[in-house]
PDB file of C-alpha atoms in Angstrom:
ATOM      1  CA  MET A  38     113.522  58.057  48.871  1.00 45.00           C
ATOM      2  CA  LYS A  39     116.294  57.982  51.408  1.00 48.00           C
ATOM      3  CA  LYS A  40     119.565  56.822  49.968  1.00 46.00           C
ATOM      4  CA  THR A  41     121.024  53.681  51.513  1.00 47.00           C
ATOM      5  CA  ARG A  42     124.706  53.964  52.335  1.00 46.00           C
ATOM      6  CA  LYS A  43     126.386  50.589  52.729  1.00 42.00           C
ATOM      7  CA  GLN A  44     129.832  51.892  53.472  1.00 43.00           C
ATOM      8  CA  LYS A  45     130.813  52.149  57.105  1.00 47.00           C
ATOM      9  CA  LEU A  46     130.858  55.738  58.316  1.00 50.00           C
ATOM     10  CA  LYS A  47     133.167  57.117  60.942  1.00 53.00           C
ATOM     11  CA  TYR A  48     132.134  59.999  63.139  1.00 52.00           C
ATOM     12  CA  LEU A  49     134.745  62.083  64.874  1.00 51.00           C
ATOM     13  CA  PHE A  50     133.571  63.627  68.114  1.00 48.00           C
ATOM     14  CA  ARG A  51     135.200  66.894  69.021  1.00 49.00           C
ATOM     15  CA  ARG A  52     135.080  68.266  72.554  1.00 46.00           C
ATOM     16  CA  VAL A  53     132.559  71.058  72.978  1.00 43.00           C
ATOM     17  CA  THR A  54     132.552  73.102  76.174  1.00 41.00           C
ATOM     18  CA  TYR A  55     129.318  74.403  77.652  1.00 36.00           C
ATOM     19  CA  PRO A  56     129.574  76.869  80.562  1.00 35.00           C
ATOM     20  CA  TRP A  57     126.707  75.267  82.476  1.00 32.00           C
ATOM     21  CA  ILE A  58     128.321  71.829  82.510  1.00 32.00           C
ATOM     22  CA  ASN A  59     130.426  71.838  85.640  1.00 29.00           C
ATOM     23  CA  ARG A  60     129.123  69.130  87.952  1.00 33.00           C
ATOM     24  CA  LYS A  61     130.846  65.828  88.507  1.00 36.00           C
ATOM     25  CA  TYR A  62     128.731  62.785  87.731  1.00 35.00           C
ATOM     26  CA  LYS A  63     129.068  59.635  89.800  1.00 42.00           C
ATOM     27  CA  ASP A  64     128.540  56.252  88.230  1.00 50.00           C
ATOM     28  CA  THR A  65     125.571  54.054  88.983  1.00 78.00           C
ATOM     29  CA  VAL A  66     125.744  50.278  89.237  1.00 88.00           C
ATOM     30  CA  PHE A  67     123.999  49.992  85.866  1.00 88.00           C
ATOM     31  CA  ARG A  68     126.558  52.162  84.126  1.00 84.00           C
ATOM     32  CA  LEU A  69     129.380  50.403  85.937  1.00 86.00           C
ATOM     33  CA  LEU A  70     128.185  47.123  84.431  1.00 89.00           C
ATOM     34  CA  PHE A  71     128.802  48.224  80.854  1.00 86.00           C
ATOM     35  CA  ASN A  72     131.357  50.997  81.192  1.00 77.00           C
ATOM     36  CA  ASN A  73     134.584  50.188  79.315  1.00 76.00           C
ATOM     37  CA  ASP A  74     133.194  46.798  78.273  1.00 85.00           C
ATOM     38  CA  LYS A  75     132.460  46.889  74.550  1.00 87.00           C
ATOM     39  CA  LYS A  76     131.804  43.155  74.447  1.00 91.00           C
ATOM     40  CA  ALA A  77     129.011  43.433  77.022  1.00 90.00           C
ATOM     41  CA  LEU A  78     127.633  46.528  75.335  1.00 90.00           C
ATOM     42  CA  LEU A  79     127.551  44.723  71.996  1.00 91.00           C
ATOM     43  CA  GLU A  80     125.751  41.787  73.627  1.00 94.00           C
ATOM     44  CA  LEU A  81     123.156  44.199  75.005  1.00 93.00           C
ATOM     45  CA  TYR A  82     122.737  45.866  71.615  1.00 92.00           C
ATOM     46  CA  ASN A  83     122.277  42.519  69.860  1.00 93.00           C
ATOM     47  CA  ALA A  84     119.761  41.389  72.478  1.00 94.00           C
ATOM     48  CA  ILE A  85     117.644  44.511  72.009  1.00 94.00           C
ATOM     49  CA  ASN A  86     117.822  44.625  68.219  1.00 92.00           C
ATOM     50  CA  HIS A  87     117.869  40.881  67.460  1.00 92.00           C
ATOM     51  CA  SER A  88     121.095  41.465  65.547  1.00 90.00           C
ATOM     52  CA  SER A  89     124.283  39.421  65.378  1.00 89.00           C
ATOM     53  CA  TYR A  90     127.227  41.800  65.395  1.00 88.00           C
ATOM     54  CA  THR A  91     130.399  40.052  66.544  1.00 89.00           C
ATOM     55  CA  ASP A  92     133.145  42.698  66.541  1.00 89.00           C
ATOM     56  CA  PRO A  93     133.157  44.810  69.734  1.00 86.00           C
ATOM     57  CA  GLU A  94     135.610  47.195  68.107  1.00 85.00           C
ATOM     58  CA  ALA A  95     132.837  48.207  65.704  1.00 83.00           C
ATOM     59  CA  LEU A  96     131.392  50.250  68.554  1.00 81.00           C
ATOM     60  CA  VAL A  97     132.336  53.897  68.943  1.00 81.00           C
ATOM     61  CA  VAL A  98     131.538  54.808  72.543  1.00 78.00           C
ATOM     62  CA  ASN A  99     130.760  58.487  72.967  1.00 69.00           C
ATOM     63  CA  THR A 100     129.157  58.746  76.396  1.00 60.00           C
ATOM     64  CA  LEU A 101     129.792  62.221  77.780  1.00 50.00           C
ATOM     65  CA  ASP A 102     132.276  61.850  80.626  1.00 45.00           C
ATOM     66  CA  ASN A 103     131.916  63.424  84.066  1.00 36.00           C
ATOM     67  CA  ALA A 104     129.258  65.927  83.156  1.00 34.00           C
ATOM     68  CA  ILE A 105     125.604  66.541  83.740  1.00 33.00           C
ATOM     69  CA  PHE A 106     123.967  68.254  80.786  1.00 32.00           C
ATOM     70  CA  MET A 107     120.859  70.316  81.556  1.00 31.00           C
ATOM     71  CA  GLY A 108     120.465  68.348  84.787  1.00 33.00           C
ATOM     72  CA  MET A 109     120.689  64.900  83.204  1.00 37.00           C
ATOM     73  CA  HIS A 110     123.310  62.380  82.267  1.00 45.00           C
ATOM     74  CA  ASN A 111     122.766  59.429  80.024  1.00 55.00           C
ATOM     75  CA  ASP A 112     124.261  56.125  81.110  1.00 65.00           C
ATOM     76  CA  LEU A 113     125.523  54.742  77.805  1.00 77.00           C
ATOM     77  CA  SER A 114     125.934  56.247  74.371  1.00 80.00           C
ATOM     78  CA  PHE A 115     127.607  54.625  71.393  1.00 80.00           C
ATOM     79  CA  ILE A 116     127.578  54.303  67.626  1.00 81.00           C
ATOM     80  CA  ILE A 117     127.536  51.058  65.694  1.00 82.00           C
ATOM     81  CA  ASP A 118     127.381  51.099  61.912  1.00 78.00           C
ATOM     82  CA  THR A 119     125.332  54.260  61.236  1.00 82.00           C
ATOM     83  CA  HIS A 120     123.181  54.148  64.377  1.00 85.00           C
ATOM     84  CA  LEU A 121     123.627  56.360  67.423  1.00 87.00           C
ATOM     85  CA  ASN A 122     122.318  54.542  70.495  1.00 89.00           C
ATOM     86  CA  ILE A 123     121.496  56.359  73.706  1.00 90.00           C
ATOM     87  CA  TYR A 124     120.680  54.139  76.687  1.00 90.00           C
ATOM     88  CA  GLU A 125     119.611  55.228  80.134  1.00 88.00           C
ATOM     89  CA  HIS A 126     118.575  53.425  83.289  1.00 88.00           C
ATOM     90  CA  GLN A 127     115.583  54.743  85.242  1.00 89.00           C
ATOM     91  CA  SER A 128     113.975  53.608  88.475  1.00 87.00           C
ATOM     92  CA  THR A 129     111.013  55.971  88.097  1.00 86.00           C
ATOM     93  CA  ASN A 130     108.427  56.439  85.383  1.00 90.00           C
ATOM     94  CA  CYS A 131     109.636  59.532  83.514  1.00 89.00           C
ATOM     95  CA  PRO A 132     107.473  60.660  80.568  1.00 92.00           C
ATOM     96  CA  ASN A 133     109.768  63.664  80.088  1.00 92.00           C
ATOM     97  CA  MET A 134     112.510  61.414  78.727  1.00 93.00           C
ATOM     98  CA  PRO A 135     111.916  62.430  75.068  1.00 95.00           C
ATOM     99  CA  LEU A 136     112.756  66.046  75.858  1.00 93.00           C
ATOM    100  CA  ARG A 137     115.799  65.042  77.885  1.00 90.00           C
ATOM    101  CA  CYS A 138     116.967  62.820  75.046  1.00 91.00           C
ATOM    102  CA  LEU A 139     116.445  65.668  72.583  1.00 93.00           C
ATOM    103  CA  PHE A 140     118.730  67.879  74.666  1.00 88.00           C
ATOM    104  CA  TYR A 141     121.317  65.155  74.888  1.00 86.00           C
ATOM    105  CA  VAL A 142     121.377  64.046  71.262  1.00 89.00           C
ATOM    106  CA  SER A 143     121.616  67.680  70.171  1.00 88.00           C
ATOM    107  CA  LYS A 144     124.785  68.010  72.188  1.00 83.00           C
ATOM    108  CA  LEU A 145     126.200  64.828  70.684  1.00 83.00           C
ATOM    109  CA  TYR A 146     125.515  66.096  67.179  1.00 84.00           C
ATOM    110  CA  ALA A 147     127.237  69.349  68.107  1.00 82.00           C
ATOM    111  CA  GLN A 148     130.321  67.283  68.857  1.00 78.00           C
ATOM    112  CA  ILE A 149     130.307  65.799  65.369  1.00 74.00           C
ATOM    113  CA  PHE A 150     130.042  68.977  63.354  1.00 75.00           C
ATOM    114  CA  ASP A 151     131.440  72.438  63.587  1.00 72.00           C
ATOM    115  CA  GLU A 152     128.467  74.795  63.736  1.00 70.00           C
ATOM    116  CA  ASN A 153     129.753  76.837  60.783  1.00 72.00           C
ATOM    117  CA  LYS A 154     129.888  73.781  58.520  1.00 73.00           C
ATOM    118  CA  ILE A 155     126.178  73.029  58.716  1.00 78.00           C
ATOM    119  CA  TYR A 156     125.499  76.040  56.489  1.00 80.00           C
ATOM    120  CA  SER A 157     127.203  74.236  53.614  1.00 80.00           C
ATOM    121  CA  SER A 158     125.167  73.363  50.517  1.00 84.00           C
ATOM    122  CA  LYS A 159     126.443  69.791  50.798  1.00 85.00           C
ATOM    123  CA  VAL A 160     124.396  67.366  52.885  1.00 86.00           C
ATOM    124  CA  LYS A 161     126.078  66.400  56.140  1.00 83.00           C
ATOM    125  CA  HIS A 162     125.204  62.834  57.083  1.00 84.00           C
ATOM    126  CA  ILE A 163     124.534  62.089  60.722  1.00 86.00           C
ATOM    127  CA  PRO A 164     124.049  58.788  62.574  1.00 87.00           C
ATOM    128  CA  GLU A 165     120.418  57.788  63.086  1.00 91.00           C
ATOM    129  CA  PRO A 166     119.487  58.079  66.786  1.00 92.00           C
ATOM    130  CA  HIS A 167     117.775  55.382  68.845  1.00 94.00           C
ATOM    131  CA  PHE A 168     116.745  55.864  72.465  1.00 95.00           C
ATOM    132  CA  VAL A 169     116.194  53.114  75.038  1.00 95.00           C
ATOM    133  CA  VAL A 170     115.345  53.370  78.729  1.00 94.00           C
ATOM    134  CA  PHE A 171     115.863  50.382  81.026  1.00 95.00           C
ATOM    135  CA  TYR A 172     113.283  50.638  83.792  1.00 94.00           C
ATOM    136  CA  ASN A 173     113.352  48.755  87.098  1.00 92.00           C
ATOM    137  CA  GLY A 174     111.278  50.834  89.481  1.00 91.00           C
ATOM    138  CA  VAL A 175     108.601  49.566  91.864  1.00 90.00           C
ATOM    139  CA  GLU A 176     105.728  51.141  89.926  1.00 92.00           C
ATOM    140  CA  GLN A 177     104.009  48.535  87.768  1.00 94.00           C
ATOM    141  CA  LEU A 178     104.766  49.193  84.091  1.00 96.00           C
ATOM    142  CA  PRO A 179     104.345  46.922  81.044  1.00 97.00           C
ATOM    143  CA  GLU A 180     107.263  44.984  79.604  1.00 97.00           C
ATOM    144  CA  VAL A 181     107.597  47.430  76.722  1.00 98.00           C
ATOM    145  CA  MET A 182     106.234  50.939  76.311  1.00 97.00           C
ATOM    146  CA  THR A 183     107.020  54.094  74.361  1.00 97.00           C
ATOM    147  CA  TYR A 184     107.395  57.735  75.305  1.00 97.00           C
ATOM    148  CA  LYS A 185     106.817  60.285  72.537  1.00 96.00           C
ATOM    149  CA  LEU A 186     107.925  63.884  72.384  1.00 96.00           C
ATOM    150  CA  SER A 187     104.596  64.752  70.751  1.00 94.00           C
ATOM    151  CA  ASP A 188     102.803  63.608  73.922  1.00 93.00           C
ATOM    152  CA  MET A 189     104.412  66.586  75.654  1.00 93.00           C
ATOM    153  CA  TYR A 190     103.141  69.162  73.165  1.00 92.00           C
ATOM    154  CA  ASP A 191     100.381  71.510  74.337  1.00 88.00           C
ATOM    155  CA  SER A 192      98.515  71.006  71.079  1.00 80.00           C
ATOM    156  CA  ASP A 193      97.696  67.659  69.506  1.00 75.00           C
ATOM    157  CA  ASN A 194      95.600  68.947  66.616  1.00 76.00           C
ATOM    158  CA  THR A 195      98.224  68.509  63.910  1.00 82.00           C
ATOM    159  CA  ALA A 196     100.906  66.007  63.015  1.00 85.00           C
ATOM    160  CA  PRO A 197     104.126  67.184  64.703  1.00 89.00           C
ATOM    161  CA  ASP A 198     107.012  68.456  62.620  1.00 92.00           C
ATOM    162  CA  LEU A 199     109.387  67.201  65.299  1.00 94.00           C
ATOM    163  CA  GLU A 200     108.999  63.763  66.845  1.00 96.00           C
ATOM    164  CA  LEU A 201     111.254  61.683  69.079  1.00 97.00           C
ATOM    165  CA  THR A 202     110.380  58.287  70.511  1.00 97.00           C
ATOM    166  CA  VAL A 203     111.957  56.519  73.455  1.00 97.00           C
ATOM    167  CA  LYS A 204     111.562  52.776  73.915  1.00 97.00           C
ATOM    168  CA  VAL A 205     111.155  51.696  77.538  1.00 97.00           C
ATOM    169  CA  LEU A 206     112.113  48.143  78.510  1.00 97.00           C
ATOM    170  CA  ASN A 207     111.044  46.853  81.909  1.00 98.00           C
ATOM    171  CA  ILE A 208     114.006  44.919  83.349  1.00 97.00           C
ATOM    172  CA  ASN A 209     112.438  43.950  86.648  1.00 96.00           C
ATOM    173  CA  ARG A 210     112.732  40.274  87.478  1.00 94.00           C
ATOM    174  CA  GLY A 211     110.266  38.217  85.461  1.00 94.00           C
ATOM    175  CA  MET A 212     109.932  40.813  82.721  1.00 97.00           C
ATOM    176  CA  ASN A 213     111.228  40.541  79.140  1.00 97.00           C
ATOM    177  CA  PRO A 214     112.538  36.956  79.450  1.00 96.00           C
ATOM    178  CA  GLU A 215     113.918  36.948  75.897  1.00 96.00           C
ATOM    179  CA  LEU A 216     116.082  39.976  76.660  1.00 96.00           C
ATOM    180  CA  MET A 217     117.212  38.434  79.948  1.00 97.00           C
ATOM    181  CA  SER A 218     118.229  35.168  78.301  1.00 96.00           C
ATOM    182  CA  SER A 219     120.206  37.045  75.650  1.00 95.00           C
ATOM    183  CA  CYS A 220     122.103  39.393  77.958  1.00 96.00           C
ATOM    184  CA  ALA A 221     123.701  37.986  81.115  1.00 95.00           C
ATOM    185  CA  LYS A 222     124.514  41.383  82.602  1.00 95.00           C
ATOM    186  CA  ILE A 223     120.953  42.673  82.357  1.00 96.00           C
ATOM    187  CA  SER A 224     119.666  39.423  83.858  1.00 97.00           C
ATOM    188  CA  GLY A 225     122.202  39.535  86.689  1.00 97.00           C
ATOM    189  CA  TYR A 226     121.474  43.177  87.424  1.00 96.00           C
ATOM    190  CA  SER A 227     117.753  42.414  87.566  1.00 96.00           C
ATOM    191  CA  ILE A 228     118.367  39.643  90.106  1.00 97.00           C
ATOM    192  CA  PHE A 229     120.656  41.892  92.176  1.00 97.00           C
ATOM    193  CA  VAL A 230     118.037  44.646  92.444  1.00 95.00           C
ATOM    194  CA  ALA A 231     115.305  42.122  93.255  1.00 96.00           C
ATOM    195  CA  LYS A 232     117.403  40.628  96.069  1.00 96.00           C
ATOM    196  CA  ILE A 233     118.090  44.069  97.549  1.00 94.00           C
ATOM    197  CA  ARG A 234     114.361  44.739  97.693  1.00 94.00           C
ATOM    198  CA  GLU A 235     113.681  41.298  99.141  1.00 96.00           C
ATOM    199  CA  TYR A 236     116.297  41.626 101.881  1.00 95.00           C
ATOM    200  CA  ASN A 237     115.331  45.233 102.588  1.00 92.00           C
ATOM    201  CA  THR A 238     111.920  44.081 103.811  1.00 93.00           C
ATOM    202  CA  GLU A 239     113.632  42.637 106.901  1.00 95.00           C
ATOM    203  CA  LEU A 240     117.068  44.301 106.951  1.00 90.00           C
ATOM    204  CA  PRO A 241     118.204  47.936 106.855  1.00 87.00           C
ATOM    205  CA  ILE A 242     119.502  48.941 103.449  1.00 85.00           C
ATOM    206  CA  GLU A 243     123.076  49.036 104.809  1.00 84.00           C
ATOM    207  CA  ASP A 244     122.794  45.260 105.358  1.00 90.00           C
ATOM    208  CA  ALA A 245     120.505  44.443 102.424  1.00 92.00           C
ATOM    209  CA  VAL A 246     122.982  45.630  99.778  1.00 92.00           C
ATOM    210  CA  PRO A 247     125.943  43.515 101.011  1.00 93.00           C
ATOM    211  CA  ALA A 248     123.589  40.542 101.430  1.00 96.00           C
ATOM    212  CA  ALA A 249     122.444  40.899  97.816  1.00 96.00           C
ATOM    213  CA  ILE A 250     126.063  41.074  96.659  1.00 96.00           C
ATOM    214  CA  ASP A 251     126.892  37.934  98.661  1.00 97.00           C
ATOM    215  CA  TYR A 252     123.904  36.149  97.128  1.00 98.00           C
ATOM    216  CA  CYS A 253     125.057  36.954  93.601  1.00 98.00           C
ATOM    217  CA  ILE A 254     128.626  35.842  94.317  1.00 98.00           C
ATOM    218  CA  GLU A 255     127.530  32.602  95.990  1.00 98.00           C
ATOM    219  CA  ASN A 256     125.175  31.778  93.106  1.00 98.00           C
ATOM    220  CA  ASN A 257     127.678  32.679  90.389  1.00 98.00           C
ATOM    221  CA  ILE A 258     125.608  35.607  89.140  1.00 97.00           C
ATOM    222  CA  LEU A 259     128.077  38.061  87.577  1.00 97.00           C
ATOM    223  CA  LYS A 260     130.491  36.760  90.213  1.00 97.00           C
ATOM    224  CA  ASP A 261     133.627  38.399  88.813  1.00 95.00           C
ATOM    225  CA  PHE A 262     131.890  41.762  88.574  1.00 95.00           C
ATOM    226  CA  PHE A 263     130.592  41.701  92.149  1.00 96.00           C
ATOM    227  CA  VAL A 264     133.905  40.478  93.572  1.00 95.00           C
ATOM    228  CA  LYS A 265     135.975  43.046  91.707  1.00 91.00           C
ATOM    229  CA  GLN A 266     133.628  46.003  92.118  1.00 89.00           C
ATOM    230  CA  ARG A 267     132.162  45.190  95.536  1.00 89.00           C
ATOM    231  CA  LYS A 268     133.189  48.452  97.214  1.00 84.00           C
ATOM    232  CA  ALA A 269     131.987  50.655  94.365  1.00 82.00           C
ATOM    233  CA  ILE A 270     128.724  48.722  93.984  1.00 88.00           C
ATOM    234  CA  THR A 271     128.047  49.035  97.705  1.00 85.00           C
ATOM    235  CA  MET A 272     128.673  52.785  97.734  1.00 78.00           C
ATOM    236  CA  PHE A 273     126.646  53.473  94.605  1.00 79.00           C
ATOM    237  CA  SER A 274     123.755  51.282  95.761  1.00 83.00           C
ATOM    238  CA  LEU A 275     123.622  52.790  99.241  1.00 78.00           C
ATOM    239  CA  TYR A 276     123.650  56.282  97.824  1.00 71.00           C
ATOM    240  CA  GLU A 277     120.958  55.504  95.252  1.00 72.00           C
ATOM    241  CA  TYR A 278     118.646  53.845  97.768  1.00 70.00           C
ATOM    242  CA  ASP A 279     119.369  56.380 100.504  1.00 60.00           C
ATOM    243  CA  TYR A 280     118.593  59.174  98.078  1.00 55.00           C
ATOM    244  CA  LYS A 281     115.291  57.597  97.050  1.00 54.00           C
ATOM    245  CA  SER A 282     114.193  56.830 100.605  1.00 54.00           C
ATOM    246  CA  HIS A 283     114.709  60.408 101.718  1.00 47.00           C
ATOM    247  CA  LEU A 284     113.527  62.109  98.552  1.00 47.00           C
ATOM    248  CA  LYS A 285     109.772  62.000  99.113  1.00 48.00           C
ATOM    249  CA  SER A 286     109.587  62.234 102.903  1.00 46.00           C
ATOM    250  CA  GLU A 287     112.109  65.031 103.270  1.00 44.00           C
ATOM    251  CA  HIS A 288     110.792  66.971 100.303  1.00 47.00           C
ATOM    252  CA  ASP A 289     107.214  66.678 101.589  1.00 49.00           C
ATOM    253  CA  ASP A 290     108.209  67.806 105.094  1.00 49.00           C
ATOM    254  CA  GLY A 291     110.101  70.810 103.806  1.00 49.00           C
ATOM    255  CA  PHE A 292     107.360  71.620 101.324  1.00 50.00           C
ATOM    256  CA  GLU A 293     104.680  71.642 104.016  1.00 51.00           C
ATOM    257  CA  GLU A 294     106.742  73.765 106.413  1.00 51.00           C
ATOM    258  CA  GLY A 295     107.612  76.307 103.764  1.00 51.00           C
ATOM    259  CA  GLN A 296     104.090  76.406 102.408  1.00 51.00           C
ATOM    260  CA  ALA A 297     102.691  77.049 105.871  1.00 52.00           C
ATOM    261  CA  GLN A 298     105.133  79.897 106.454  1.00 54.00           C
ATOM    262  CA  GLY A 299     104.382  81.232 103.005  1.00 52.00           C
ATOM    263  CA  ILE A 300     100.688  81.845 103.676  1.00 49.00           C
ATOM    264  CA  ALA A 301     101.557  85.269 105.043  1.00 49.00           C
ATOM    265  CA  ILE A 302     103.539  86.245 101.942  1.00 47.00           C
ATOM    266  CA  GLY A 303     101.556  84.508  99.242  1.00 53.00           C
ATOM    267  CA  GLU A 304     100.918  80.974  98.056  1.00 50.00           C
ATOM    268  CA  GLU A 305     103.400  81.078  95.165  1.00 48.00           C
ATOM    269  CA  ARG A 306     106.264  82.242  97.391  1.00 50.00           C
ATOM    270  CA  GLY A 307     105.290  79.639  99.965  1.00 54.00           C
ATOM    271  CA  ILE A 308     105.553  76.856  97.402  1.00 48.00           C
ATOM    272  CA  ALA A 309     108.994  78.100  96.350  1.00 51.00           C
ATOM    273  CA  ILE A 310     110.173  78.152  99.955  1.00 52.00           C
ATOM    274  CA  GLY A 311     108.847  74.637 100.480  1.00 54.00           C
ATOM    275  CA  GLU A 312     110.599  73.231  97.434  1.00 51.00           C
ATOM    276  CA  GLU A 313     113.924  74.844  98.330  1.00 58.00           C
ATOM    277  CA  ARG A 314     113.751  73.729 101.951  1.00 64.00           C
ATOM    278  CA  GLY A 315     112.788  70.213 100.896  1.00 64.00           C
ATOM    279  CA  GLU A 316     115.846  69.963  98.650  1.00 67.00           C
ATOM    280  CA  LEU A 317     118.136  71.238 101.416  1.00 74.00           C
ATOM    281  CA  LYS A 318     116.695  68.822 103.973  1.00 75.00           C
ATOM    282  CA  LYS A 319     117.020  65.951 101.530  1.00 70.00           C
ATOM    283  CA  LEU A 320     120.688  66.692 100.877  1.00 75.00           C
ATOM    284  CA  ALA A 321     121.419  67.269 104.559  1.00 80.00           C
ATOM    285  CA  SER A 322     119.749  63.996 105.528  1.00 77.00           C
ATOM    286  CA  ILE A 323     121.766  62.019 102.988  1.00 76.00           C
ATOM    287  CA  ALA A 324     125.026  63.681 104.045  1.00 79.00           C
ATOM    288  CA  THR A 325     124.315  63.134 107.741  1.00 82.00           C
ATOM    289  CA  ASN A 326     123.476  59.469 107.200  1.00 74.00           C
ATOM    290  CA  MET A 327     126.683  58.909 105.223  1.00 75.00           C
ATOM    291  CA  GLN A 328     128.772  60.693 107.868  1.00 80.00           C
ATOM    292  CA  ASN A 329     127.180  58.517 110.543  1.00 79.00           C
ATOM    293  CA  ASN A 330     128.380  55.522 108.516  1.00 72.00           C
ATOM    294  CA  GLY A 331     131.975  56.739 108.612  1.00 76.00           C
ATOM    295  CA  TYR A 332     132.254  58.849 105.462  1.00 77.00           C
ATOM    296  CA  SER A 333     134.133  62.135 105.641  1.00 84.00           C
ATOM    297  CA  LEU A 334     132.698  65.302 104.098  1.00 85.00           C
ATOM    298  CA  ASP A 335     135.176  64.940 101.228  1.00 83.00           C
ATOM    299  CA  GLN A 336     133.987  61.372 100.602  1.00 77.00           C
ATOM    300  CA  VAL A 337     130.338  62.454 100.728  1.00 76.00           C
ATOM    301  CA  SER A 338     131.109  65.088  98.104  1.00 74.00           C
ATOM    302  CA  ASP A 339     132.988  62.602  95.934  1.00 67.00           C
ATOM    303  CA  ILE A 340     130.242  59.971  96.068  1.00 62.00           C
ATOM    304  CA  THR A 341     127.265  62.311  95.605  1.00 62.00           C
ATOM    305  CA  GLY A 342     128.912  64.672  93.135  1.00 60.00           C
ATOM    306  CA  VAL A 343     127.768  67.684  95.193  1.00 72.00           C
ATOM    307  CA  ALA A 344     130.266  70.413  96.092  1.00 77.00           C
ATOM    308  CA  ILE A 345     131.427  70.493  99.732  1.00 84.00           C
ATOM    309  CA  ALA A 346     130.219  74.088 100.047  1.00 84.00           C
ATOM    310  CA  ASP A 347     126.710  73.086  98.955  1.00 82.00           C
ATOM    311  CA  ILE A 348     126.646  70.135 101.361  1.00 85.00           C
ATOM    312  CA  GLN A 349     127.774  72.368 104.223  1.00 87.00           C
ATOM    313  CA  LYS A 350     125.133  74.936 103.289  1.00 85.00           C
ATOM    314  CA  ALA A 351     122.448  72.249 103.473  1.00 83.00           C
ATOM    315  CA  LEU A 352     123.714  70.987 106.836  1.00 87.00           C
ATOM    316  CA  ASP A 353     123.857  74.523 108.246  1.00 86.00           C
ATOM    317  CA  SER A 354     120.389  75.407 106.970  1.00 81.00           C
ATOM    318  CA  VAL A 355     118.830  72.390 108.675  1.00 75.00           C
ATOM    319  CA  LYS A 356     120.816  73.023 111.852  1.00 75.00           C
ATOM    320  CA  ASN A 357     119.596  76.619 111.975  1.00 67.00           C
ATOM    321  CA  THR A 358     115.962  75.801 111.209  1.00 61.00           C
ATOM    322  CA  PRO A 359     113.827  76.291 114.349  1.00 57.00           C
ATOM    323  CA  THR A 360     112.050  73.169 115.556  1.00 54.00           C
ATOM    324  CA  GLN A 361     108.287  73.502 115.367  1.00 51.00           C
ATOM    325  CA  LYS A 362     106.426  72.858 118.583  1.00 47.00           C
TER     326      LYS A 362
END
């Protein structure tokens, strides 16, 4: 039987350097909502777990700063009592989240313990991990669902020796009313996203985002947050929506062009060319749109987190691509 430890444990996170972590990560509106706000984070935790913690200082925030690990970055990570909580916001259905969370939690554990010390004969206690995804995409998903690492295994004939579950909470407007009533920031964020989508049916996204911000301010929905962070929220929202709007169309265009050219050199090579060209066109389209809205190349790099050299490469590649007749 697992021993219950009532005493409060403290975990010291040491900085571990990985050579492949070298990209700057830009905040999203969701992360901006809770970043550096332990009180709001505690309110969110209590709302999810039906708990009643009252001391924000009981939280130990350990979100990895300014880094993308293995191509992903979690939005919020913190410890309370003996529980390690990893929260992420997603606007797409992503059944690969268990594997991503496994990568991420492994890195967090590596920050707690020196690798050499785990060979000790004495048990090293670790915080129990819990994973939550807040979903607000346009695809219809239930209020609550679960991703399992075992669902990704090639074989399902035996009980897995390694399992990891991720709880997915739908935070679109009208979903999970109990959660919304218990956490003002989640409720306000849900309304903000819904208003952007509503206004975007008649207005370009450049106008829909400010209109949604104005609506929230005028209706006292997270008013202080939207007033104080208006510029950052606008930039992050425009980038997020611009990225999504170009992702499929530009990737598909580039994929088809590259695949057609690749017929002569083999289907597999053609697919690779299509994927690479689609990514370059996507990045170039985003950068061009931002420059047309007055952003310098340095600002585009700062907002997107992509190196100037990579942005320029994408712009040059599209510029030098012959136009098909």
